[in-house]
DNA sequence: CTGTTAGCGCTTTCAT
DNA sequence: ATGAAAGCGCTAACAG
């Protein structure tokens, strides 16, 4: 195919009969260029199979060569969440198309210094913050503006990409109500995570509309917490007839905890989750839940920072109900 | 903390009272250097908090700035396997410490050209091949030697990091035998994947030793295939009293398929998996399996290519039996 | 709109 | 063992 070493910008410029500077302008699409120059350079690029050298570009423009993914949480264990794996997989795939790499970082909650340090490191091309809190987002330096995106809640300066868990929650809770459940409890996400607030509000609204009281216990998106929450709920409100968890992992834990308590699902208590992870269909009973298009969200967020597209301040991705056996 | 922009090698050299060339030799550990120079430079590095600029280094030494992770498989869907997510998460975390990023690539089986193309792209610092086949490994160019590692089977030139599924399989199958099972079937991995061969051989050996016939059906590591395999097995060998799948995902599918058939587990048929994924303890019945230290394996493999450590030709990580309810 | 001229921060011959 | 000097491939002022 290609004879020897890959073509450089000099080769392109020479082939197009223009200076290297002009070739650079055309390739990057940054400066001005006559349509004639544009065409000749474009042709040369194709003919030579030119691909810009990411390292050289990063060095000259101090633009960085890595897309950092920072996950906020109490412990480094947040990096092990399958959700993070899915975001990372998607981002790494998108980044690969542009010859950029992805690195993964844990951001201890309440230690915003770390984010500033990360942002200050050279070689940083862009930043994706997962599970952001507003205070943490405030600490991102302004010179990174336009190269940051949040998967979760955003700020005026940081565009946000997230699942629409408000309507998703409404769908699930309304389904519960429509199947005759009235005493519905909810297991939330971590209390410090603002993007779960919309879901809690949606749950409260539907409950109010249907005349039921609200029963909320805090969760942390883990299965272990789900099992404990199930016990807590059945002790505090023994007549509970449905549990909605804002995470399938937690819902699976709830299923486990209820089973240990001898409570039948969905006979005595209906259980619903959120995310529609692969295992939701494999549990017994199979889990009723609402979709979470993680791959689409991560793709959009990664593209936004990689392509410096700072338009849309906040994008919500729809979530749809999936009815199985548990509710 | 640090006042302004980060220190460069020039700053270090000046502070240490040596030339930039000497400072470079000390920092990289490559060329010769007097112990006196070594000490002074080391001190300056610490004092200034110097961190080499990955882009500049990559440009000057043509060493690349990315760790590529290539996953071999029939379709791009292999990238969605949670196993890949775990490998990627780990590698991205290790890479972050060295300011390098990772990128993710799908390598279509039987199209080795793609690997050569990937390897030829500039900016490639190292390569990790997941689920490698020997022919694919043969196509990695020799100038990448010492910067490639395989997670799975290796070759003379490519060091291998893998779980010891031979002893892992022995442990599981012997457990099955010791609990009275004799007619044990096995669902393997994809037939083109050589690293599953050792497991199949181990299964065959234990069966021979215990006087049972072998019953092998091919799998592909997915849950869907597990359900189909369960039906296939019960049709071909109705008296089967145990199924061992070389993947928890598949075993979970087997559980599902058996349930659909009205077969009770572990009453009629015992089921065991391999990997000990998080959901193994959440299924009903909870899955008996053998551990797979994916994070340790990925860490070792990533370190090997990042640190250019080509020693050990093959490293096997131990797998241990986890007995739960299904067998 | 275009070409010339400097670097970006580092590695690497090549003399010394 | 060390230093001087020459780039790696690209972008970004600055003149024209």
PDB file of C-alpha atoms in Angstrom, chain B residues 169 171-173 175-176 184-187 242-248 250-252 254-255 258 265 269-275 286-290 321-322 326-327:
ATOM      1  CA  UNK B 169     -10.918 -25.836  35.129  1.00  0.00           C
ATOM      2  CA  UNK B 171     -10.676 -27.286  40.244  1.00  0.00           C
ATOM      3  CA  UNK B 172     -14.211 -26.784  38.996  1.00  0.00           C
ATOM      4  CA  UNK B 173     -14.595 -30.149  37.293  1.00  0.00           C
ATOM      5  CA  UNK B 175     -15.520 -30.256  42.502  1.00  0.00           C
ATOM      6  CA  UNK B 176     -18.347 -31.437  40.281  1.00  0.00           C
ATOM      7  CA  UNK B 184     -20.604 -33.478  32.919  1.00  0.00           C
ATOM      8  CA  UNK B 185     -20.887 -31.375  29.770  1.00  0.00           C
ATOM      9  CA  UNK B 186     -18.685 -28.395  28.915  1.00  0.00           C
ATOM     10  CA  UNK B 187     -19.518 -25.249  26.973  1.00  0.00           C
ATOM     11  CA  UNK B 242     -23.751 -31.062  35.296  1.00  0.00           C
ATOM     12  CA  UNK B 243     -22.748 -28.275  32.905  1.00  0.00           C
ATOM     13  CA  UNK B 244     -19.507 -26.368  33.113  1.00  0.00           C
ATOM     14  CA  UNK B 245     -19.239 -23.202  31.014  1.00  0.00           C
ATOM     15  CA  UNK B 246     -15.908 -21.462  30.421  1.00  0.00           C
ATOM     16  CA  UNK B 247     -17.533 -18.095  31.102  1.00  0.00           C
ATOM     17  CA  UNK B 248     -19.934 -16.879  33.767  1.00  0.00           C
ATOM     18  CA  UNK B 250     -22.529 -18.234  29.360  1.00  0.00           C
ATOM     19  CA  UNK B 251     -23.227 -20.106  32.592  1.00  0.00           C
ATOM     20  CA  UNK B 252     -25.871 -17.551  33.462  1.00  0.00           C
ATOM     21  CA  UNK B 254     -27.264 -21.947  30.770  1.00  0.00           C
ATOM     22  CA  UNK B 255     -29.134 -21.304  34.017  1.00  0.00           C
ATOM     23  CA  UNK B 258     -32.308 -24.876  31.941  1.00  0.00           C
ATOM     24  CA  UNK B 265     -30.538 -26.421  39.404  1.00  0.00           C
ATOM     25  CA  UNK B 269     -28.270 -30.515  36.902  1.00  0.00           C
ATOM     26  CA  UNK B 270     -25.402 -28.662  38.556  1.00  0.00           C
ATOM     27  CA  UNK B 271     -24.066 -25.578  36.762  1.00  0.00           C
ATOM     28  CA  UNK B 272     -20.643 -23.981  37.118  1.00  0.00           C
ATOM     29  CA  UNK B 273     -19.034 -21.059  35.358  1.00  0.00           C
ATOM     30  CA  UNK B 274     -15.653 -19.391  35.079  1.00  0.00           C
ATOM     31  CA  UNK B 275     -14.640 -15.761  35.811  1.00  0.00           C
ATOM     32  CA  UNK B 286     -25.947 -18.133  43.000  1.00  0.00           C
ATOM     33  CA  UNK B 287     -23.295 -19.367  40.593  1.00  0.00           C
ATOM     34  CA  UNK B 288     -20.424 -21.673  41.518  1.00  0.00           C
ATOM     35  CA  UNK B 289     -17.393 -20.581  39.539  1.00  0.00           C
ATOM     36  CA  UNK B 290     -13.631 -19.995  39.481  1.00  0.00           C
ATOM     37  CA  UNK B 321     -12.788 -22.242  43.043  1.00  0.00           C
ATOM     38  CA  UNK B 322     -15.735 -20.330  44.518  1.00  0.00           C
ATOM     39  CA  UNK B 326     -25.508 -23.876  41.643  1.00  0.00           C
ATOM     40  CA  UNK B 327     -23.025 -26.712  42.041  1.00  0.00           C
TER      41      UNK B 327
END
